[in-house]
Short mmCIF file of C-alpha atoms in Angstrom, two decimals:
data_model
loop_
_atom_site.label_atom_id
_atom_site.label_comp_id
_atom_site.label_asym_id
_atom_site.label_seq_id
_atom_site.Cartn_x
_atom_site.Cartn_y
_atom_site.Cartn_z
CA MET A 483 -0.05 -0.05 -0.03
CA ALA A 484 2.65 2.37 1.10
CA LEU A 485 4.77 1.48 -1.86
CA SER A 486 1.95 2.12 -4.15
CA SER A 487 1.42 5.53 -2.74
CA VAL A 488 5.03 6.49 -3.13
CA ASN A 489 5.01 5.49 -6.79
CA LYS A 490 1.80 7.61 -7.28
CA PHE A 491 3.81 10.63 -5.86
CA ALA A 492 6.79 9.87 -7.88
CA LEU A 493 4.30 9.82 -11.06
CA ARG A 494 3.00 12.99 -10.12
CA LEU A 495 6.20 14.82 -9.73
CA LEU A 496 7.23 13.30 -13.21
CA LYS A 497 3.99 14.95 -14.59
CA ASP A 498 5.00 18.18 -13.17
CA PHE A 499 8.18 17.95 -15.22
CA ARG A 500 9.69 21.52 -15.66
CA PRO A 501 12.60 21.59 -18.22
CA GLY A 502 13.41 25.26 -17.17
CA LEU A 503 14.23 24.17 -13.58
CA LEU A 504 15.66 20.81 -14.69
CA ALA A 505 17.84 21.61 -17.44
CA PRO A 506 20.75 23.71 -15.87
CA ALA A 507 21.09 21.14 -13.05
CA LEU A 508 21.60 18.54 -15.95
CA THR A 509 24.07 20.45 -17.79
CA ASN A 510 25.96 21.36 -14.73
CA THR A 511 26.30 17.75 -13.54
CA ASN A 512 27.24 16.45 -17.07
CA LEU A 513 29.58 19.30 -18.42
CA ASP A 514 30.64 20.82 -15.21
CA ILE A 515 30.03 24.43 -16.60
CA VAL A 516 29.54 26.78 -13.83
CA ARG A 517 28.44 30.33 -15.14
CA HIS A 518 30.00 33.26 -13.00
CA ARG A 519 28.41 36.89 -13.42
CA ARG A 520 31.16 39.16 -13.15
CA THR A 521 28.97 42.38 -13.43
CA LYS A 522 27.19 41.88 -10.00
CA HIS A 523 28.31 42.87 -6.77
CA PHE A 524 28.30 40.02 -4.30
CA ASN A 525 26.67 42.71 -1.78
CA PRO A 526 23.23 43.51 -3.10
CA LYS A 527 22.84 46.50 -0.96
CA PHE A 528 24.51 48.68 -3.32
CA ARG A 529 22.05 48.02 -6.19
CA GLN A 530 19.25 49.06 -3.65
CA LEU A 531 21.44 52.34 -2.86
CA ARG A 532 22.03 53.19 -6.70
CA LYS A 533 18.18 53.02 -7.19
CA LEU A 534 17.73 55.46 -4.48
CA LYS A 535 19.96 57.98 -6.30
CA VAL A 536 17.52 58.58 -9.17
CA ILE A 537 14.52 60.55 -8.34
CA LYS A 538 11.40 59.06 -9.95
CA VAL A 539 9.40 60.96 -12.45
CA LYS A 540 5.71 60.00 -13.30
CA LEU A 541 5.61 60.15 -17.05
CA PRO A 542 2.08 60.85 -18.65
CA LYS A 543 0.92 58.17 -20.99
CA PHE A 544 0.28 59.74 -24.05
CA ASN A 545 -1.10 57.00 -26.20
CA GLU A 546 -3.33 55.73 -23.69
CA ASN A 547 -6.81 55.49 -25.16
CA THR A 548 -8.82 57.28 -22.70
CA ASP A 549 -12.08 56.06 -24.06
CA ASP A 550 -11.61 52.79 -22.69
CA LEU A 551 -11.20 53.90 -19.13
CA THR A 552 -13.84 52.98 -16.74
CA GLU A 553 -15.94 55.68 -15.06
CA GLU A 554 -14.22 54.59 -11.91
CA GLU A 555 -10.55 55.00 -13.12
CA ILE A 556 -11.22 58.40 -14.62
CA ARG A 557 -12.62 59.25 -11.19
CA SER A 558 -9.59 58.17 -9.45
CA LYS A 559 -7.24 59.79 -12.12
CA MET A 560 -9.14 63.09 -11.42
CA LYS A 561 -9.07 62.70 -7.72
CA GLU A 562 -5.24 62.18 -7.93
CA ARG A 563 -5.23 65.59 -9.65
CA GLY A 564 -7.60 67.26 -7.56
CA MET A 565 -9.82 68.08 -10.49
CA LEU A 566 -13.34 68.37 -10.47
CA PRO A 567 -15.65 66.97 -13.13
CA PRO A 568 -16.73 69.35 -15.82
CA ARG A 569 -20.23 70.51 -14.58
CA PRO A 570 -22.90 70.29 -17.30
CA TRP A 571 -24.26 73.89 -18.18
CA ILE A 572 -28.02 73.39 -18.22
CA GLU A 573 -28.78 76.71 -19.96
CA ASN A 574 -28.45 76.56 -23.58
CA GLN A 575 -29.45 79.26 -26.20
CA TYR A 576 -31.40 78.04 -29.09
CA PHE A 577 -31.96 79.74 -32.36
CA ILE A 578 -34.14 77.90 -34.61
CA SER A 579 -33.63 79.08 -37.86
CA SER A 580 -34.67 75.96 -39.61
CA THR A 581 -36.73 72.84 -39.01
CA GLY A 582 -35.25 69.58 -38.38
CA GLY A 583 -36.66 67.94 -41.34
CA ILE A 584 -39.31 68.02 -44.14
CA PHE A 585 -42.87 67.97 -42.67
CA GLU A 586 -45.68 66.21 -44.39
CA PRO A 587 -43.23 65.33 -47.44
CA TYR A 588 -44.45 65.32 -50.85
CA VAL A 589 -44.84 61.72 -52.45
CA PRO A 590 -43.95 62.14 -56.13
CA PRO A 591 -46.45 59.92 -58.16
CA GLU A 592 -45.15 56.93 -59.75
CA GLY A 593 -44.19 57.22 -63.30
CA ASP A 594 -44.07 61.08 -62.79
CA GLY A 595 -47.98 61.05 -62.69
CA LYS A 596 -48.64 59.62 -65.93
CA VAL A 597 -50.90 56.78 -64.76
CA SER A 598 -54.08 56.91 -66.74
CA PRO A 599 -57.29 58.15 -64.54
CA VAL A 600 -59.21 55.39 -66.04
CA SER A 601 -57.57 52.92 -63.92
CA ALA A 602 -58.31 52.19 -60.24
CA GLN A 603 -54.94 53.11 -59.38
CA GLY A 604 -54.92 56.34 -61.33
CA ALA A 605 -58.36 57.37 -60.09
CA LYS A 606 -57.02 56.98 -56.36
CA GLN A 607 -54.00 59.13 -57.27
CA LYS A 608 -56.27 61.77 -58.68
CA LEU A 609 -58.32 61.97 -55.63
CA GLN A 610 -55.18 62.16 -53.13
CA PHE A 611 -53.88 64.76 -55.66
CA LEU A 612 -57.16 66.84 -55.29
CA GLU A 613 -57.04 66.48 -51.40
CA LYS A 614 -53.28 67.65 -51.19
CA LYS A 615 -53.80 70.48 -53.69
CA THR A 616 -56.28 72.19 -51.41
CA LYS A 617 -53.71 71.78 -48.37
CA THR A 618 -51.26 73.42 -50.78
CA MET A 619 -53.33 76.21 -51.68
CA MET A 620 -54.19 77.12 -47.78
CA ALA A 621 -50.26 76.93 -47.19
CA ILE A 622 -49.52 79.42 -49.86
CA ARG A 623 -52.24 81.77 -48.78
CA LYS A 624 -50.45 81.38 -45.37
CA ILE A 625 -47.25 82.49 -47.05
CA ARG A 626 -48.89 85.37 -48.60
CA SER A 627 -50.04 86.71 -45.34
CA PHE A 628 -46.40 87.15 -44.46
CA GLU A 629 -45.03 87.68 -47.94
CA GLU A 630 -47.56 89.96 -49.91
CA GLU A 631 -45.97 89.70 -53.22
CA PHE A 632 -45.58 86.00 -53.05
CA ASP A 633 -46.54 84.64 -56.44
CA THR A 634 -45.56 81.02 -57.70
CA PRO A 635 -43.98 81.91 -61.24
CA THR A 636 -41.80 84.37 -59.68
CA PHE A 637 -40.84 82.12 -56.85
CA CYS A 638 -40.13 79.23 -59.23
CA LYS A 639 -37.62 81.69 -60.85
CA LEU A 640 -35.90 82.46 -57.48
CA ALA A 641 -35.95 79.06 -56.59
CA GLU A 642 -33.93 78.14 -59.72
CA ASN A 643 -31.51 80.74 -59.10
CA ILE A 644 -30.99 79.51 -55.35
CA TYR A 645 -30.51 75.96 -56.61
CA ILE A 646 -27.87 76.96 -59.20
CA LYS A 647 -26.25 79.15 -56.67
CA ALA A 648 -26.12 76.60 -54.25
CA HIS A 649 -24.39 74.20 -56.44
CA GLU A 650 -21.91 76.75 -57.73
CA CYS A 651 -20.95 77.51 -54.03
CA MET A 652 -20.38 73.82 -53.54
CA MET A 653 -18.18 73.50 -56.64
CA SER A 654 -16.06 76.34 -55.18
CA ARG A 655 -16.17 74.76 -51.89
CA ASP A 656 -17.37 78.02 -50.49
CA GLU A 657 -18.39 77.29 -47.00
CA GLU A 658 -19.28 80.75 -45.84
CA GLU A 659 -21.38 81.42 -48.97
CA VAL A 660 -23.34 78.19 -49.13
CA ILE A 661 -25.19 78.73 -45.99
CA LYS A 662 -26.90 81.80 -47.76
CA TYR A 663 -28.51 79.11 -50.03
CA VAL A 664 -29.23 76.32 -47.66
CA THR A 665 -30.75 75.86 -44.37
CA GLU A 666 -28.67 74.66 -41.22
CA THR A 667 -30.22 71.27 -41.44
CA ALA A 668 -29.02 70.65 -44.89
CA TYR A 669 -25.56 72.40 -44.35
CA PRO A 670 -23.64 69.60 -42.70
CA GLU A 671 -24.86 67.17 -45.15
CA ILE A 672 -23.71 69.35 -47.99
CA LEU A 673 -20.22 70.02 -46.29
CA ASN A 674 -19.80 66.16 -45.81
CA ASN A 675 -20.47 65.55 -49.39
CA ILE A 676 -17.97 68.05 -50.72
CA ALA A 677 -15.37 67.11 -48.40
CA ASN A 678 -12.18 65.96 -50.12
CA LYS A 679 -13.64 66.16 -53.40
CA THR A 680 -13.66 68.29 -56.69
CA ILE A 681 -17.00 68.53 -58.14
CA ARG A 682 -17.61 69.76 -61.63
CA TRP A 683 -21.22 70.88 -62.35
CA LYS A 684 -23.21 72.77 -65.07
CA PHE A 685 -26.76 73.59 -65.26
CA LEU A 686 -27.34 73.41 -69.01
CA LYS A 687 -31.05 74.15 -69.59
CA ASN A 688 -34.73 73.47 -68.27
CA ILE A 689 -36.40 70.81 -69.97
CA GLU A 690 -39.64 71.83 -68.36
CA LEU A 691 -40.09 75.19 -66.30
CA PRO A 692 -39.71 74.38 -62.56
CA ARG A 693 -42.90 74.29 -60.85
CA VAL A 694 -44.30 74.26 -57.41
CA ALA A 695 -45.67 70.78 -56.64
CA HIS A 696 -46.24 71.10 -52.72
CA ALA A 697 -46.42 73.76 -50.08
CA ARG A 698 -46.96 73.30 -46.27
CA CYS A 699 -46.65 75.51 -43.34
CA THR A 700 -45.98 74.65 -39.56
CA ASP A 701 -45.46 76.57 -36.24
CA VAL A 702 -42.79 75.75 -33.97
CA ILE A 703 -42.95 76.26 -30.28
CA THR A 704 -45.37 79.37 -30.53
CA LYS A 705 -48.32 79.93 -32.70
CA GLU A 706 -47.07 82.70 -34.65
CA ASN A 707 -43.39 81.09 -35.25
CA ILE A 708 -44.40 79.97 -38.63
CA PHE A 709 -41.85 77.98 -41.06
CA ALA A 710 -42.96 77.38 -44.78
CA GLN A 711 -41.63 74.41 -47.06
CA ILE A 712 -42.20 74.43 -50.80
CA THR A 713 -41.42 71.62 -52.78
CA VAL A 714 -40.31 72.57 -56.48
CA ARG A 715 -40.26 70.15 -59.25
CA PHE A 716 -37.10 70.69 -61.48
CA HIS A 717 -36.64 69.13 -64.74
CA SER A 718 -33.52 70.06 -66.20
CA GLN A 719 -30.35 69.02 -68.08
CA GLN A 720 -27.26 69.04 -66.26
CA VAL A 721 -23.77 67.99 -66.32
CA LEU A 722 -22.02 66.37 -63.24
CA ALA A 723 -18.53 64.96 -62.57
CA VAL A 724 -17.00 64.00 -59.27
CA TYR A 725 -13.39 63.67 -58.61
CA ASP A 726 -11.56 62.55 -55.63
CA ARG A 727 -8.81 64.19 -53.74
CA PHE A 728 -6.15 63.04 -56.36
CA GLY A 729 -8.25 64.19 -59.17
CA ARG A 730 -9.58 60.81 -60.25
CA LEU A 731 -12.76 60.32 -61.72
CA LEU A 732 -15.44 59.00 -59.12
CA HIS A 733 -18.63 59.58 -60.69
CA GLY A 734 -20.21 60.92 -63.76
CA SER A 735 -18.42 62.70 -66.50
CA GLU A 736 -17.90 66.31 -68.00
CA ILE A 737 -19.30 65.68 -71.24
CA ILE A 738 -22.27 63.55 -70.87
CA ALA A 739 -25.48 65.84 -70.12
CA LYS A 740 -28.02 64.01 -68.29
CA ASP A 741 -31.72 64.68 -67.82
CA VAL A 742 -32.58 65.44 -64.11
CA LEU A 743 -35.92 65.16 -62.40
CA GLU A 744 -35.62 66.54 -58.89
CA TYR A 745 -38.02 67.66 -55.96
CA VAL A 746 -36.29 70.13 -54.04
CA VAL A 747 -37.68 71.40 -50.89
CA PHE A 748 -37.28 75.06 -50.06
CA GLU A 749 -37.77 76.48 -46.71
CA LYS A 750 -38.27 80.00 -45.17
CA HIS A 751 -38.87 81.17 -41.50
CA LEU A 752 -41.90 83.28 -42.21
CA ALA A 753 -41.86 84.74 -38.96
CA ASN A 754 -38.58 86.27 -39.26
CA GLU A 755 -38.46 89.55 -41.13
CA TYR A 756 -34.84 88.82 -42.39
CA GLY A 757 -36.11 85.12 -43.60
CA VAL A 758 -34.94 83.81 -46.84
CA TRP A 759 -35.84 81.09 -49.04
CA ARG A 760 -33.14 78.32 -48.99
CA ILE A 761 -32.68 74.72 -49.93
CA HIS A 762 -33.92 72.42 -47.14
CA GLY A 763 -33.58 68.95 -48.64
CA LYS A 764 -34.51 66.75 -51.64
CA ILE A 765 -37.36 64.10 -51.83
CA ILE A 766 -36.06 60.76 -52.97
CA PRO A 767 -39.17 58.50 -53.59
CA ASP A 768 -39.19 54.92 -52.70
CA TRP A 769 -39.95 53.64 -56.00
CA LEU A 770 -36.62 55.36 -57.49
CA PRO A 771 -34.72 52.69 -59.47
CA ARG A 772 -31.15 51.58 -57.93
CA ARG A 773 -28.52 53.89 -58.77
CA ASP A 774 -25.26 52.58 -60.78
CA ALA A 775 -22.66 51.27 -58.62
CA THR A 776 -19.38 52.66 -58.03
CA LEU A 777 -16.37 51.51 -59.92
CA LEU A 778 -14.53 50.70 -56.63
CA THR A 779 -14.69 47.35 -54.87
CA HIS A 780 -15.52 47.49 -51.32
CA LYS A 781 -15.11 45.12 -48.49
CA LEU A 782 -18.37 44.14 -46.70
CA PRO A 783 -18.05 45.16 -43.00
CA SER A 784 -19.98 42.22 -41.61
CA THR A 785 -17.79 39.54 -43.43
CA SER A 786 -14.46 41.36 -42.69
CA GLU A 787 -13.39 38.48 -40.61
CA THR A 788 -13.97 35.72 -42.98
CA GLY A 789 -11.63 37.70 -45.37
CA VAL A 790 -11.93 37.51 -49.00
CA ASN A 791 -15.58 38.56 -49.60
CA THR A 792 -15.70 41.59 -51.74
CA LYS A 793 -18.62 42.90 -53.38
CA LYS A 794 -19.69 45.63 -55.76
CA ALA A 795 -21.39 47.83 -53.31
CA ASP A 796 -23.60 50.84 -53.73
CA THR A 797 -22.50 54.18 -54.41
CA VAL A 798 -20.47 55.76 -51.48
CA VAL A 799 -20.69 59.27 -52.57
CA ALA A 800 -23.99 60.68 -51.75
CA GLN A 801 -23.88 63.82 -53.86
CA PRO A 802 -26.89 65.68 -53.93
CA SER A 803 -27.09 65.95 -57.50
CA GLU A 804 -26.75 62.27 -58.00
CA SER A 805 -30.08 61.71 -56.14
CA GLU A 806 -32.11 62.31 -59.00
CA THR A 807 -34.11 60.09 -61.15
CA VAL A 808 -32.69 60.19 -64.55
CA THR A 809 -35.48 59.97 -67.06
CA THR A 810 -35.20 59.39 -70.76
CA MET B 1400 -20.48 60.53 -18.33
CA ILE B 1401 -17.21 62.39 -18.52
CA ASN B 1402 -16.50 62.76 -22.08
CA ASN B 1403 -15.32 66.16 -22.43
CA LEU B 1404 -12.57 66.33 -24.90
CA VAL B 1405 -10.42 69.11 -23.13
CA PHE B 1406 -10.71 67.26 -19.94
CA ARG B 1407 -9.52 64.16 -21.53
CA LYS B 1408 -6.64 65.83 -22.82
CA LEU B 1409 -5.86 67.17 -19.41
CA LEU B 1410 -5.92 63.90 -17.78
CA ASN B 1411 -2.64 63.25 -19.87
CA TYR B 1412 -0.62 65.92 -18.38
CA PRO B 1413 2.02 65.30 -15.82
CA LEU B 1414 1.12 66.35 -12.33
CA LEU B 1415 3.55 68.76 -11.80
CA GLU B 1416 2.83 70.68 -14.98
CA GLN B 1417 -0.62 70.64 -13.90
CA ILE B 1418 -0.02 72.36 -10.49
CA ASN B 1419 2.01 75.03 -12.06
CA HIS B 1420 -1.03 75.71 -14.58
CA LEU B 1421 -3.65 75.83 -11.99
CA HIS B 1422 -6.29 77.64 -13.99
CA THR B 1423 -7.81 74.67 -15.75
CA THR B 1424 -11.00 76.11 -17.20
CA ARG B 1425 -11.95 75.32 -20.60
CA ILE B 1426 -10.28 78.31 -22.59
CA LEU B 1427 -7.08 78.04 -20.61
CA SER B 1428 -6.73 74.39 -20.91
CA ALA B 1429 -7.04 74.66 -24.76
CA TRP B 1430 -3.47 75.92 -24.57
CA SER B 1431 -1.33 73.05 -23.64
CA PRO B 1432 2.25 73.69 -21.79
CA LEU B 1433 3.25 70.60 -23.78
CA GLY B 1434 2.62 72.00 -27.28
CA ASP B 1435 0.41 70.75 -29.87
CA GLY B 1436 2.97 68.20 -31.36
CA PRO B 1437 3.52 67.89 -35.18
CA GLN B 1438 1.14 69.67 -37.44
CA LYS B 1439 2.38 69.67 -40.87
CA TRP B 1440 2.42 66.05 -41.59
CA LEU B 1441 -1.30 65.17 -41.47
CA ALA B 1442 -2.01 68.62 -43.21
CA TYR B 1443 -0.77 66.50 -46.47
CA ASN B 1444 -3.89 64.63 -46.33
CA LYS B 1445 -6.04 67.60 -46.77
CA LYS B 1446 -4.30 68.89 -50.13
CA ILE B 1447 -7.14 68.30 -53.05
CA TYR B 1448 -5.37 67.84 -56.36
CA PRO B 1449 -6.83 69.16 -59.69
CA PRO B 1450 -8.92 66.74 -61.91
CA GLN B 1451 -6.90 64.72 -64.25
CA GLU B 1452 -7.46 64.62 -67.93
CA PRO B 1453 -8.60 61.38 -69.47
CA HIS B 1454 -5.09 61.02 -71.19
CA GLU B 1455 -3.04 61.71 -67.99
CA GLU B 1456 -1.55 58.80 -65.83
CA ARG B 1457 -3.68 57.94 -62.72
CA ARG B 1458 -2.26 59.74 -59.87
CA PRO B 1459 -1.50 57.43 -57.00
CA ALA B 1460 -3.37 57.95 -53.99
CA PHE B 1461 -1.40 58.49 -50.75
CA VAL B 1462 -1.96 58.63 -47.19
CA CYS B 1463 0.01 60.17 -44.35
CA HIS B 1464 -0.23 59.17 -40.81
CA GLN B 1465 1.70 59.80 -37.53
CA ARG B 1466 1.74 58.43 -33.94
CA THR B 1467 2.91 61.07 -31.53
CA ASN B 1468 5.02 60.93 -28.26
CA ILE B 1469 5.82 57.18 -28.20
CA LYS B 1470 7.80 56.41 -25.20
CA TYR B 1471 11.06 55.25 -26.91
CA SER B 1472 14.09 56.61 -27.99
CA PRO B 1473 13.97 58.49 -31.23
CA TRP B 1474 17.53 57.17 -32.25
CA LYS B 1475 16.57 53.57 -31.61
CA MET B 1476 13.23 54.01 -33.51
CA TRP B 1477 15.20 55.23 -36.59
CA TYR B 1478 16.31 51.53 -37.27
CA ILE B 1479 12.88 50.52 -37.41
CA ALA B 1480 11.61 52.96 -39.59
CA SER B 1481 14.53 52.72 -42.11
CA MET B 1482 14.11 49.02 -42.04
CA ILE B 1483 10.43 49.29 -43.75
CA ARG B 1484 11.27 51.93 -46.17
CA GLY B 1485 10.35 50.83 -49.73
CA MET B 1486 8.54 47.79 -48.58
CA SER B 1487 5.05 46.90 -49.43
CA VAL B 1488 2.65 47.55 -46.46
CA ASP B 1489 1.89 43.87 -46.07
CA GLU B 1490 5.62 42.73 -46.06
CA ALA B 1491 6.50 45.78 -43.65
CA ILE B 1492 3.81 44.46 -41.12
CA LYS B 1493 5.14 41.04 -41.51
CA GLN B 1494 8.53 41.91 -40.97
CA LEU B 1495 7.89 44.10 -38.11
CA LYS B 1496 6.11 41.24 -36.35
CA PHE B 1497 9.83 39.55 -35.96
CA VAL B 1498 11.60 42.75 -34.87
CA LEU B 1499 12.24 42.31 -31.07
CA LYS B 1500 12.26 46.06 -30.28
CA LYS B 1501 9.79 47.95 -28.31
CA GLY B 1502 9.07 50.54 -31.18
CA ALA B 1503 8.17 47.89 -33.62
CA LYS B 1504 4.68 47.56 -32.24
CA ASP B 1505 3.91 51.17 -32.49
CA VAL B 1506 5.06 51.36 -36.19
CA ARG B 1507 3.24 48.22 -36.87
CA GLU B 1508 0.08 49.68 -35.27
CA THR B 1509 0.48 53.15 -37.15
CA LEU B 1510 0.81 51.14 -40.56
CA GLU B 1511 -2.35 49.14 -39.83
CA GLU B 1512 -4.02 52.42 -39.02
CA ALA B 1513 -2.97 54.05 -42.15
CA LYS B 1514 -4.11 51.09 -44.23
CA GLU B 1515 -7.62 51.38 -42.69
CA MET B 1516 -7.54 55.14 -43.17
CA ALA B 1517 -6.77 54.72 -46.75
CA VAL B 1518 -9.67 52.62 -47.74
CA LYS B 1519 -12.06 54.72 -45.50
CA GLU B 1520 -11.35 58.25 -46.50
CA HIS B 1521 -8.60 58.23 -49.44
CA ASN B 1522 -10.46 56.41 -51.95
CA VAL B 1523 -7.91 53.53 -52.27
CA GLU B 1524 -9.47 50.37 -53.44
CA PHE B 1525 -7.12 47.69 -52.26
CA PRO B 1526 -5.36 48.61 -49.04
CA SER B 1527 -2.58 45.75 -49.80
CA ASN B 1528 -1.73 47.51 -52.78
CA MET B 1529 0.23 50.22 -51.06
CA TRP B 1530 3.84 50.53 -50.37
CA VAL B 1531 5.93 52.47 -47.63
CA ALA B 1532 6.93 55.67 -49.43
CA GLU B 1533 8.10 57.71 -46.34
CA SER B 1534 8.88 56.58 -42.95
CA LEU B 1535 10.41 59.02 -40.29
CA VAL B 1536 11.08 59.63 -36.79
CA GLY B 1537 10.87 62.88 -34.93
CA LYS B 1538 11.93 63.75 -31.48
CA GLY B 1539 8.91 64.28 -29.20
CA ILE B 1540 8.70 65.57 -25.75
CA VAL B 1541 11.69 65.19 -23.55
CA PHE B 1542 11.07 65.08 -19.67
CA LYS B 1543 14.05 65.94 -17.48
CA GLY B 1544 14.64 63.82 -14.38
CA MET B 1545 17.37 64.28 -11.69
CA ARG B 1546 19.82 61.76 -10.26
CA ARG B 1547 21.89 62.06 -7.19
CA HIS B 1548 25.70 62.35 -7.36
CA ALA B 1549 28.25 62.77 -4.62
CA ARG B 1550 29.38 65.78 -3.21
CA ARG B 1551 25.92 67.56 -3.75
CA ARG B 1552 26.19 67.31 -7.31
CA MET B 1553 23.43 66.11 -9.58
CA GLY B 1554 23.23 64.58 -12.98
CA LYS B 1555 20.46 65.19 -15.76
CA VAL B 1556 18.04 62.27 -16.61
CA GLU B 1557 16.43 62.56 -19.79
CA TYR B 1558 13.21 60.54 -20.59
CA PHE B 1559 12.72 60.88 -24.55
CA HIS B 1560 9.58 60.37 -26.36
CA CYS B 1561 9.43 60.24 -30.38
CA HIS B 1562 7.13 60.75 -33.29
CA TYR B 1563 6.55 58.29 -35.93
CA PHE B 1564 5.54 59.46 -39.19
CA VAL B 1565 4.51 57.32 -42.33
CA ARG B 1566 3.17 57.91 -45.67
CA LEU B 1567 1.72 55.03 -47.87
CA GLU B 1568 1.38 55.36 -51.37
CA GLU B 1569 -0.85 53.38 -53.89
CA GLY B 1570 0.92 50.93 -56.25
CA SER B 1571 3.68 48.30 -55.90
CA PRO B 1572 7.27 49.40 -54.35
CA PRO B 1573 9.94 50.40 -56.57
CA LYS B 1574 12.76 48.20 -57.19
CA HIS B 1575 15.24 50.50 -55.33
CA TYR B 1576 14.16 52.92 -52.73
CA TYR B 1577 17.30 54.82 -52.54
CA GLN B 1578 18.76 56.91 -55.40
CA ASN B 1579 22.43 55.89 -55.12
CA VAL B 1580 21.94 52.34 -56.02
CA PRO B 1581 25.35 50.32 -56.53
CA LYS B 1582 25.65 49.74 -60.29
CA GLU B 1583 25.23 46.27 -61.86
CA PRO B 1584 28.50 44.68 -63.38
CA SER B 1585 27.18 45.20 -66.74
CA GLU B 1586 26.62 48.90 -66.05
CA LYS B 1587 29.97 49.18 -64.52
CA LEU B 1588 31.57 47.74 -67.87
CA GLU B 1589 29.69 49.91 -69.98
CA GLU B 1590 30.78 52.98 -67.96
CA TRP B 1591 34.19 51.85 -67.92
CA LEU B 1592 34.06 51.28 -71.74
CA GLN B 1593 32.70 54.72 -72.36
CA GLN B 1594 35.40 56.39 -70.02
CA MET B 1595 38.27 54.59 -72.07
CA ARG B 1596 36.92 55.42 -75.21
CA SER B 1597 36.52 59.07 -74.33
CA ARG B 1598 40.12 59.43 -73.36
CA LYS B 1599 42.06 62.02 -74.95
CA ILE B 1600 45.49 60.89 -76.18
CA ILE B 1601 47.71 63.65 -76.39
CA ASN B 1602 49.81 64.36 -79.52
CA SER B 1603 47.85 61.68 -81.49
CA LEU B 1604 45.93 62.12 -84.88
#
């Protein structure tokens, strides 16, 4: 019994075999090599004393990712430095010069409203159209109460002018100027779209005269604080070429003119005496056919681990003038 | 949630500096006693080149990236930076995995970040199709410490930091990175022949 237990113990020892510990002992016995380290003092106290000569400096960790720190770690760091957490400033000034989105957006009829009124769908569309038209008329009347000489044909001319100016500012990357023609809501989107790019855009001609398709008014916070939005239908011929930072063609062409049908939303702060009509957004209907894919190959983000899956993805560049339906 | 940017920047300052610089309100702390670090390298990423004509050769894309104030000696880092010059990115990353130096890790991470940036922001189609066009080291902030010597004297201890800068360019790497390449035997022979033939023999016809 005792022998077997001893054997078991020996077996366990063998299992815990550590070559690191065993190896030097073996070499010593076999080859009689004893290593002497000559750089180390026999009295270890001097090492400790040398260490005391250096005054320790706590170096900052420059490349530490502060986003990964937990709340508790940040707290302890601040406490160490005697810093108070930044106090949230509750009072904020707001100046609402534009609304955050398009309210009651216009839904462009499928096939540009060319469905026969005899068919069921066509009849339904006509009825909805009539209902919406009355609302539009009321909204225009409301606009007239603020802006006496408001008149749709002159407004359409103004809208076209704003539309062209805004695009020209985008072309020249004039951030100061572009805010005169687009609202604060559309501004960041436009800046994002023109970043690191060169845009060549030309407005050639109108195929159809721009017309008001839709108009709506809404009040914000108080009853008198009224904003107006007018959707204008543009059907024009344009040239667009987008180049990347290195001047290489990303999209479009400078020699091919395309017919562009667009519904552009203009907004004005009616209650503001100095309010102006500015581009607020574009209406992109759901039934719009898919846009052409870009020339670049992209890696799908979800399959990045598996590696080689590449796919021709949708266009990355969301340039406003691209979002048109290209008819004919 | 404490995520104020200025505040996070402040967390990284050494304690002593901060005590000297007691007024840590937002505006004052916008200026840092450590300086703003290198500014020019990343500015190259903002340059927009004029559109190319259809007949012109496609301009290769490039991306500049940097990592600042790495706690490593700039003189030691130079060896790592020089090693990967003119290599393709993937080759450089592969090689750096076998470099047993502390700075190699930072260099490798910088390269990987630059690769990612190139695809996301600079319209590069295949990140592997890039090469290390420039790989430089700069001297970062130096903290001075003290060390006691005998007889009330002292020595200076310097804690160096370094910056690492890299520029990746699209395309395959060139055959020779540096200009003064040792000549091939055939080229040398050609040169020698040329030299011999252009000799002037005095008093001859």
